[in-house]
Each structure stands twice: as C-alpha cells, then as structure tokens.
Coordinates of C-alpha atoms and ligand atoms in Angstrom, one line a residue:
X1232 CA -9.2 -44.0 9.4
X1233 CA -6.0 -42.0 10.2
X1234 CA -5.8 -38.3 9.7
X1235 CA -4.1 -35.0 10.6
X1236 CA -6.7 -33.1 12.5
X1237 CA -6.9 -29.9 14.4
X1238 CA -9.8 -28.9 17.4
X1239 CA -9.0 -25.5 17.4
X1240 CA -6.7 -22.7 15.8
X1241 CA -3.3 -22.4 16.4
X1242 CA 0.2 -23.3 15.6
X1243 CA 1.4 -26.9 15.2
X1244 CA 0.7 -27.5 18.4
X1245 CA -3.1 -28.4 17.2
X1246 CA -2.3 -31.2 14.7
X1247 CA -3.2 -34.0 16.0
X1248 CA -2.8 -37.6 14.1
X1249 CA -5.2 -40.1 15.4
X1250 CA -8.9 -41.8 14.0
X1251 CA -11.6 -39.7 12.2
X1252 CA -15.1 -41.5 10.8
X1253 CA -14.7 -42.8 7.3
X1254 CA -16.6 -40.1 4.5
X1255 CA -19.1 -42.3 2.9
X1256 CA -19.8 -41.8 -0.9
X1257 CA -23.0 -40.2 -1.9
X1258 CA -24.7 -39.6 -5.2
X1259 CA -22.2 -37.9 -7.6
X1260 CA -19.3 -38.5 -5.1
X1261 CA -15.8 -40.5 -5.1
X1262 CA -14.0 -41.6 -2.4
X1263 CA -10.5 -41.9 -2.7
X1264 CA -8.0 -43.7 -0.5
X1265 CA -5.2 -41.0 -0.7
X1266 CA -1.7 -42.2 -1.6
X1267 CA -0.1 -38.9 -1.5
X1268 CA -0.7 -34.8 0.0
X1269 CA 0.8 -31.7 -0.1
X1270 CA 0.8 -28.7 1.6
X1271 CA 0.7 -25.2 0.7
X1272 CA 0.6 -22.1 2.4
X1273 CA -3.1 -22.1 2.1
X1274 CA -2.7 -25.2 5.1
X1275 CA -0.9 -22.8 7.1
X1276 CA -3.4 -19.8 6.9
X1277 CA -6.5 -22.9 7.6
X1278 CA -4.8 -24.2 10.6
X1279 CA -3.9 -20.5 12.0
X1280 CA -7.6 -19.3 11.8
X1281 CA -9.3 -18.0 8.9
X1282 CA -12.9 -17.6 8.8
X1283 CA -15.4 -20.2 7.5
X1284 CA -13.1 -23.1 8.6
X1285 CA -15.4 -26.1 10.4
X1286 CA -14.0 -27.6 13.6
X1287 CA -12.4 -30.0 14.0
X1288 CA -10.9 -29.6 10.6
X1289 CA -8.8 -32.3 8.5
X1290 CA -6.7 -29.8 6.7
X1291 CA -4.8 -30.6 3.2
X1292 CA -6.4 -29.4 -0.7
X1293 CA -4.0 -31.6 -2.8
X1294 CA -4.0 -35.0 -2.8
X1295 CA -3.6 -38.0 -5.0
X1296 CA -4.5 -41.8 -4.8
X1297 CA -6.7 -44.5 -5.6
X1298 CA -10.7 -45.0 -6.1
X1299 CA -11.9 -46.9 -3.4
X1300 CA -15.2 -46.4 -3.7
X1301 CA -17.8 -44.7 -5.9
X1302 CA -21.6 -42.9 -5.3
X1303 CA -24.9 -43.7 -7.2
X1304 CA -24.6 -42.2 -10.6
X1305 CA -20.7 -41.4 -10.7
X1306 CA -19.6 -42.6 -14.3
X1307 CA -15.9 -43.5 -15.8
X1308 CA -15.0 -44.4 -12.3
X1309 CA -13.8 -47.6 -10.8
X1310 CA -12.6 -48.8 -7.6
X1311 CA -8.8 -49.4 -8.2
X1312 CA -8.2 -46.2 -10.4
X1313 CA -5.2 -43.6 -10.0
X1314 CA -6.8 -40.5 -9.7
X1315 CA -5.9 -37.0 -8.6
X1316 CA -8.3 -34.4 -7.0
X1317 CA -9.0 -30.7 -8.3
X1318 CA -9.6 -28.8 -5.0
X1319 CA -11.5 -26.2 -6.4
X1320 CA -15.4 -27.0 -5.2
X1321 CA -18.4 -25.5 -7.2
X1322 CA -21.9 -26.2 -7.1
X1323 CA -22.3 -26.3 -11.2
X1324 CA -25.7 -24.5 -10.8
X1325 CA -25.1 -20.8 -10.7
X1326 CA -24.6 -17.9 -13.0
X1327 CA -20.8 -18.2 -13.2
X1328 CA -20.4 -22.2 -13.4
X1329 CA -23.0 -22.3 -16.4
X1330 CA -20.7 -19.4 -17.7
X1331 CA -17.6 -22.0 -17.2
X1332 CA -16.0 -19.6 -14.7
X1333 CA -16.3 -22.5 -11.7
X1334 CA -13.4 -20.3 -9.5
X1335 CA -16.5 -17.4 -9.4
X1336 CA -18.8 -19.3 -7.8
X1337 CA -21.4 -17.9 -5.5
X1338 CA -20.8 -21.3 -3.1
X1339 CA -16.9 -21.5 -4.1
X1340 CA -14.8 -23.4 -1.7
X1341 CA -11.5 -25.3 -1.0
X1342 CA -11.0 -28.8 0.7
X1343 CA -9.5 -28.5 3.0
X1344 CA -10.2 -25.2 3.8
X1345 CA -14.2 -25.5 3.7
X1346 CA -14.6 -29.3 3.8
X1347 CA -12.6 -31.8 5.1
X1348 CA -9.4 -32.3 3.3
X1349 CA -6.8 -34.5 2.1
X1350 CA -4.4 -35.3 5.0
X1351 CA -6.3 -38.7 6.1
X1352 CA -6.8 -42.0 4.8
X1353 CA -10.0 -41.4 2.9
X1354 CA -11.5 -38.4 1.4
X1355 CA -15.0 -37.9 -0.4
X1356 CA -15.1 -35.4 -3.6
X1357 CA -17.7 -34.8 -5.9
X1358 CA -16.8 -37.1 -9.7
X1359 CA -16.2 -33.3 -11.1
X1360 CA -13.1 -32.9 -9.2
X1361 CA -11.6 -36.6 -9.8
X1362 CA -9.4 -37.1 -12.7
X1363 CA -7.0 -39.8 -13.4
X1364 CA -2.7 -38.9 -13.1
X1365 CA -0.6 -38.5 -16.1
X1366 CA 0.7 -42.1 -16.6
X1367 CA 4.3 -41.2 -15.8
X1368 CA 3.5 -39.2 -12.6
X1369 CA 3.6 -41.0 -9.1
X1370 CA 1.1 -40.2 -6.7
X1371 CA 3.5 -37.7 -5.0
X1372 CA 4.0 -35.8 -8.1
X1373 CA 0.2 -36.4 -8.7
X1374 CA -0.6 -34.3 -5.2
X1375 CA 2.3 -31.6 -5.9
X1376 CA 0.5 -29.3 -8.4
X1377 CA -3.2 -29.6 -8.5
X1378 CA -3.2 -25.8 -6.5
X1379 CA -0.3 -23.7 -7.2
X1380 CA -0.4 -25.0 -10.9
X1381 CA -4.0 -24.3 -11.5
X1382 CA -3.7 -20.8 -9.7
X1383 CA -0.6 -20.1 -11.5
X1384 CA -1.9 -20.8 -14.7
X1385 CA -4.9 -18.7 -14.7
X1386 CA -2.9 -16.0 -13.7
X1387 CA -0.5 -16.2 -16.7
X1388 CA -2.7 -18.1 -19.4
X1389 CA -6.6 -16.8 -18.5
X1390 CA -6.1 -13.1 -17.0
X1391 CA -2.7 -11.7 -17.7
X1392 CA -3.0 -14.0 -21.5
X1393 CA 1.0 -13.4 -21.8
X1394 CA 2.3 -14.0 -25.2
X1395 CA 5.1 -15.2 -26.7
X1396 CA 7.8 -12.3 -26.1
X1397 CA 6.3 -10.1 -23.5
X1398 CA 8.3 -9.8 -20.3
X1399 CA 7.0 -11.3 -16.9
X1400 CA 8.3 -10.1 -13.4
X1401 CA 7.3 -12.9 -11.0
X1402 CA 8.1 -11.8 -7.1
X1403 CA 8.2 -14.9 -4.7
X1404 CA 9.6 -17.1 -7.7
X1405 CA 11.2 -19.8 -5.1
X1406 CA 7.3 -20.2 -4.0
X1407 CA 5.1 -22.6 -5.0
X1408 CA 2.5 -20.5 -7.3
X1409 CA 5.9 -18.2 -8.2
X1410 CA 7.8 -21.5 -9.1
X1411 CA 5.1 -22.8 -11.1
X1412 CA 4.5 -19.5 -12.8
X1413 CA 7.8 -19.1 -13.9
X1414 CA 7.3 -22.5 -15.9
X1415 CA 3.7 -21.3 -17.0
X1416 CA 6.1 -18.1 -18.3
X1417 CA 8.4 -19.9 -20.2
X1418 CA 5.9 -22.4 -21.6
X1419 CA 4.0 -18.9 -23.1
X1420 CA 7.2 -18.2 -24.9
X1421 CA 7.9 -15.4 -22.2
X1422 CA 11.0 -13.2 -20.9
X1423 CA 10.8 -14.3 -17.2
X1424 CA 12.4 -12.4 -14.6
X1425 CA 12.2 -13.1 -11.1
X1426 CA 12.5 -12.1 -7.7
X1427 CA 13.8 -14.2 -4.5
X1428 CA 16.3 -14.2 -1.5
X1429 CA 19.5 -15.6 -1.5
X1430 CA 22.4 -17.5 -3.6
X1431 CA 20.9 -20.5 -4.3
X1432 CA 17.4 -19.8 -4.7
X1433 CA 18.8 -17.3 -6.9
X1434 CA 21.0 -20.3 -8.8
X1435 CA 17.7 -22.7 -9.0
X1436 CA 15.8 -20.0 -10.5
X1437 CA 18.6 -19.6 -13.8
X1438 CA 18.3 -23.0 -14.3
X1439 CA 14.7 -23.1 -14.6
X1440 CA 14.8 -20.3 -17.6
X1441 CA 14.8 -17.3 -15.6
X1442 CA 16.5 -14.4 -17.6
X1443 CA 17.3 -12.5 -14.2
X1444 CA 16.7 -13.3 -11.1
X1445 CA 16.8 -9.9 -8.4
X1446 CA 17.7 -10.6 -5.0
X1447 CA 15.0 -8.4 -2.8
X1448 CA 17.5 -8.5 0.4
X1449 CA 20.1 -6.5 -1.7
X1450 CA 18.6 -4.4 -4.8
X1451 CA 15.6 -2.0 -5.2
X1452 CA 13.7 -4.4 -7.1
X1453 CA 11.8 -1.7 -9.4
X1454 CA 15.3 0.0 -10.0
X1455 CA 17.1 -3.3 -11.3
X1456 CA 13.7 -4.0 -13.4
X1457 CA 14.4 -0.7 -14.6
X1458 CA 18.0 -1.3 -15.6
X1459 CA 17.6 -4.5 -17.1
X1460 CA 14.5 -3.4 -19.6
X1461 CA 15.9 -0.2 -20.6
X1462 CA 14.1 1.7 -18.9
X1463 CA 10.8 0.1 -20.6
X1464 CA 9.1 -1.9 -17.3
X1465 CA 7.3 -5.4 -17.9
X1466 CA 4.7 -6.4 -19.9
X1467 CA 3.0 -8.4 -16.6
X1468 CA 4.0 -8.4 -13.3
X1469 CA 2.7 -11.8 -11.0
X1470 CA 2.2 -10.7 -7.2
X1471 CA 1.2 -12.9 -4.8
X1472 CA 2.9 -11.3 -2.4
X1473 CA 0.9 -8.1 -1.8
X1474 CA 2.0 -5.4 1.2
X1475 CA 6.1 -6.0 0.4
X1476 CA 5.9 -5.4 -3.1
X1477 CA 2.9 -4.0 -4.3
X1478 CA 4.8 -0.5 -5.2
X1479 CA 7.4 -2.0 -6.8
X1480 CA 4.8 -3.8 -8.9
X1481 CA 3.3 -0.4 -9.8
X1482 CA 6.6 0.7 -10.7
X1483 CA 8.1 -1.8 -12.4
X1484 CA 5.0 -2.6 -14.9
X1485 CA 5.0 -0.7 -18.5
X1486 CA 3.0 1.8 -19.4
X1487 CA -0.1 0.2 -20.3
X1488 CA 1.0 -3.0 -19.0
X1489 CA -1.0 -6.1 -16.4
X1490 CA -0.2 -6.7 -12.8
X1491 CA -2.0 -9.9 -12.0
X1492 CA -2.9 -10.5 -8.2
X1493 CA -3.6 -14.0 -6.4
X1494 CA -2.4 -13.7 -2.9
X1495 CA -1.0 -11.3 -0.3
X1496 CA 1.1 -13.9 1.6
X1497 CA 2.8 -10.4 3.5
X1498 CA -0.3 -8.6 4.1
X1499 CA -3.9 -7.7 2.2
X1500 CA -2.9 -3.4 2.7
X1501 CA -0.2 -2.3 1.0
X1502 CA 0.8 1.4 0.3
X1503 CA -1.5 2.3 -3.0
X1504 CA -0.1 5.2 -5.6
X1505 CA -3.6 5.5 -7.5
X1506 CA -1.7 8.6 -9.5
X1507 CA 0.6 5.4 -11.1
X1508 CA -2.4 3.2 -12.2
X1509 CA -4.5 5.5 -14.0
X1510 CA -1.0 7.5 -15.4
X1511 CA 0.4 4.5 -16.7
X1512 CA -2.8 3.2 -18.0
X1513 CA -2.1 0.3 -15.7
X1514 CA -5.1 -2.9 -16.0
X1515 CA -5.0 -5.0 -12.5
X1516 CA -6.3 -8.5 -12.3
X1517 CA -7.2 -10.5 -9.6
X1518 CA -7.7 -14.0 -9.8
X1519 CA -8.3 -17.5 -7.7
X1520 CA -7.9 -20.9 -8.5
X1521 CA -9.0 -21.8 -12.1
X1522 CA -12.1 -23.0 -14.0
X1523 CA -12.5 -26.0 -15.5
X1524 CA -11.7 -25.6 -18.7
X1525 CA -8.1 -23.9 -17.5
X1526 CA -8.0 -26.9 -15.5
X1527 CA -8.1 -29.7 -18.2
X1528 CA -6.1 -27.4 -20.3
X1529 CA -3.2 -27.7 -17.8
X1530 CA -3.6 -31.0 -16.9
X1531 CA -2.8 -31.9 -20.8
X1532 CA 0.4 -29.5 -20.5
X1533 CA 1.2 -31.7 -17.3
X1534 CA 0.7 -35.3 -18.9
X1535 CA 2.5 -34.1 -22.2
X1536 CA 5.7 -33.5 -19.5
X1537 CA 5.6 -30.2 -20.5
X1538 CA 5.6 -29.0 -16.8
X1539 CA 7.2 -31.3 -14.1
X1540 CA 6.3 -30.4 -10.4
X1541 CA 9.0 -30.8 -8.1
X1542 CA 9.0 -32.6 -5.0
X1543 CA 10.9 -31.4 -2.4
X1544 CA 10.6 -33.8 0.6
X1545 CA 7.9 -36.4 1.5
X1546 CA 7.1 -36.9 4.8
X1547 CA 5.0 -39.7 6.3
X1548 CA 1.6 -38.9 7.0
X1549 CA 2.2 -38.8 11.0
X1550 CA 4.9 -36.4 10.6
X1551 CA 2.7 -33.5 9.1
X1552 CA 3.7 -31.2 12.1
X1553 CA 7.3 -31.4 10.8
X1554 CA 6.3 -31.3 7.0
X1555 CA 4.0 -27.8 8.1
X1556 CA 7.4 -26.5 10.1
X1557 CA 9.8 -27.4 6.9
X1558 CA 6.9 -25.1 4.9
X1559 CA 7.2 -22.3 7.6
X1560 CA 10.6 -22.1 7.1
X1561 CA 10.7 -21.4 3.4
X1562 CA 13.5 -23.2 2.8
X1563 CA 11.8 -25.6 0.4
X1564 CA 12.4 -26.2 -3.2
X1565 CA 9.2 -27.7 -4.4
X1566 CA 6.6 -28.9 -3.2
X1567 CA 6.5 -30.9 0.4
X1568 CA 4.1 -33.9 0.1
X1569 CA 3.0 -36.2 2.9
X1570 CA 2.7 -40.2 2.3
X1571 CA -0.2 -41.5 3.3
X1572 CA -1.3 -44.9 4.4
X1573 CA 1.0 -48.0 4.0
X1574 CA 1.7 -47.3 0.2
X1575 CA 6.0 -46.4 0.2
X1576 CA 6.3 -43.3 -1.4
X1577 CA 8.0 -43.8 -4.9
X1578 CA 6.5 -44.3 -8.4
X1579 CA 3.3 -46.2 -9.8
X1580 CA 3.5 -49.6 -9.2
X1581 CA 1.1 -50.8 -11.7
X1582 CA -2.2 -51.0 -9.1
Ligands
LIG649 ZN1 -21.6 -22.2 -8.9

C-alpha cells in the first residue's frame, strides 16, 4: 500500500511516499482503507523526534474512510462502512479504563505517534476506536476533528465544566484545539474571548462568536483582559500554549477561577509566580485527549451539526510534505486534510 513514511527524525526532508506492508486485522481489530487525514501539530512534534516513536514511522492520528476488513470477534462492523477513527489507544484493562477515564491509561498511546498511523492506504485499529461519520460529514470533515475536538472538549466540558455565563480566555484561538474550543465555549453558553495575531485571524475569530479577540503582537494580553472584565479576570483560561503565556494566564484568571492546560506548543518551562496561584485561590488542570464517554458525547454534538470542523485545504496524499509545510506556517484556517487513495476529495457518495 502507499503511505507517508519517515526512517529517521527530521524535517520534511524525511517523508517519504512509497509502499509499506498491508496491516492485517487481528482479533478485535478493523482495518480501514482511509479516505481522508489530517494533520496536527502533534505530526510535526512525531516527525521532529519525540521519544517512544518506532522507526520507520507512518505518521498521521486522524483519519476517516471505509471498512475494508474486519478481525475475529469485531461486531457492528462491515466491510463497506464509513467509519471514522478515535486516536486515543487504551488497553481497557487497567485501573483508569475500568474507571472510564481511557486518556489515563497506564499503556496510553496515539496512532500515529505510538503505532502506525493514518497517512497510508490501510490502517489497523482496535473496534473500540471505529465509529461510523455523521451522515452529512464527508470523509475530510470526518478526519478534521477526531483530536483537537476531543482534546478541546475535555478541557472545556470534563475539567474546566464551564457553564453557561462564565467567561473563557482561549490563547492560540486561530489553532486547531483553540479553534475548536472557542466553539466548545459558545456551545457551553460561554463569554469567549480570544487571543491570536493579526487582522484577519482577528476578523475569523468575531465571526465565530468571539466577544473580543486580543491581538498578542500589539497589547499586554492580561492588561486588555483586565480592561474588558472590569477589572474581574476570567472564569477559565484554555492554554495550550505554555512558556508565552503562562503569566498572563495567572494574571488574567479570577480569583478563584480554572486555568486548564493541554499543550505547551512554545515550550514545557515557563516563568511560574507560585505567590499568584495559592493568593488567588487559583485550581490548574491538566488534561489529554478524552475518554470515551467525552468522546461519544461529542461525537453526538458533531452529528446534530452543532459543531462543524473546518477544512482548510486538502492535499493529495503524495503531497504531505507540502500539507506538513502549509501547517508550519500557521497560516491555516482549519484543519489541513490529505486525500488518500483514488477516492476525489468531496462529499459522501453513497458507498
Ligand atoms: Zn488502560
């Protein structure tokens, strides 16, 4: 089969397209010929180097397409059906899957990251991680939000648990988990104000809902949270950005308010000011991925069209090094998906 591969680490210099063995189904396991991928930053880190990353590596954790074949014992599966993948691997065996908490998992792990992933013809995924697309949804729009959705959501729905009201600063909101939160936001009925770079990012970010949008090129980004809340701070601040803003996050949040953490896309060390957490009675979560049940929970919010990934640009499958460069950039809006095989990108045809 064809895939994006890489030997070693590096920069995109180390894709390579060319054949890989077909995955073979085992017991409890799908494969599915993918349709559809779509990269996030987490790509980038895997094809840099991160630890834990088998070589040679097909990279890719989102991915949508068709049920080609299915293991012994796999139920409500057939070959033919238009499925999208969870990415989120558990083993369903420890302490925190039995709790229902599957992103805790002693033997967590990511395809595409820890097993090979969806940026080839064919993947293999255990039946737990197979579910079929909303019926509107193409495969593309099927492969844009399995990740940053599912992260986003239990950030704002499972650990911060923002109600209707409350005030959310999201920095990074022109990224894909800040993008996605600010819908998760507004679907909870909250104030969302954002942070980003630049005119129209700025302009993109009003029309989705945001109340304000602070440009962090040209304002102190505490200061203007500040001005525009009286004085007050936010109920919850979403960081995924970590060295860059992490003290504005400390100062921006109310007293006795949440700053949620995912990600520190500009560094894992930022300058701490312990005085402001335990002063301000400050609670900080971290969190990863999602479990299950936050998983089915936003699927149903994403097949009742009440949050609609968008697509930025789709690339073909052999073009990955240019899709991974266009991410690189930033200069995105939504999410950049790669066709694969011979299947046109464009919407279900009914097979
Ligand atoms: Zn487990």
């Amino acid at each position: 089969m064809k895939a994006i591969f890489f030997e070693k680490h590096g920069g995109n210099e180390v894709l390579q397209y060319g054949d890989r063995p077909e995955p073979q189904a085992g017991p409890g396991e799908v494969r599915i010929a993918i349709r559809a991928a779509a990269l996030n930053h987490l790509d980038l880190f895997v094809r840099n180097g991160i630890p834990d990353v088998p070589l040679p590596q097909i990279p890719g954790a989102d991915g949508a397409g068709v049920v080609d074949a299915v293991g012994s014992g796999v139920e409500g599966f057939s070959p033919g059906d238009r499925v999208l993948l969870q990415p989120g691997l558990y083993c369903n065996a420890c302490e925190f899957c039995r709790k229902g908490e599957q992103s805790l998992c002693v033997r967590f792990g990511i395809v595409g990251e820890h097993v090979a992933g969806t940026f080839a013809e064919k993947i293999v995924v255990p039946a737990r991680n197979v579910f079929p697309i909303p019926a509107h949804f193409s495969f593309e729009q099927g492969a844009a939000f399995p990740l940053v959705y599912q992260t986003a959501w239990r950030m704002i729905v499972g650990r911060a648990a923002v109600r209707a009201g409350e005030t959310v600063l999201i920095h990074g909101a022109a990224g894909g988990v800040g993008g996605a939160a600010v819908e998760i936001a507004l679907l909870a009925g909250a104030r969302v104000f954002a942070t980003t770079s630049g005119e129209e990012k700025a302009r993109r970010l009003k029309e989705a809902g945001a109340e304000a949008v602070i440009d962090y090129t040209k304002e102190d980004v505490a200061k203007s949270v500040r001005t525009i809340t009286g004085r007050r701070g936010v109920d919850v601040v979403v960081d995924s950005v970590g060295e860059k803003t992490w003290m504005s996050s400390l100062q921006a949040v109310v007293k006795g308010g949440r700053i949620v953490t995912c990600g520190a896309t500009s560094g894992p060390n930022p300058k701490e000011e312990i005085r402001l957490i335990f002063w301000k009675h400050i609670s900080i979560l971290g969190s990863t991925m999602a479990n299950d049940h936050e998983f089915r929970a936003l699927l149903s919010a994403v097949a009742a069209g009440r949050l609609t990934p968008r697509i930025d640009r789709v690339f073909p499958l052999r073009e990955a090094s240019e899709a991974y460069r266009r991410l690189e950039e930033g200069k995105q809006h939504g999410k950049i998906v790669l066709a694969v095989s011979e299947a046109q990108p464009g919407w279900p045809d009914g097979d």
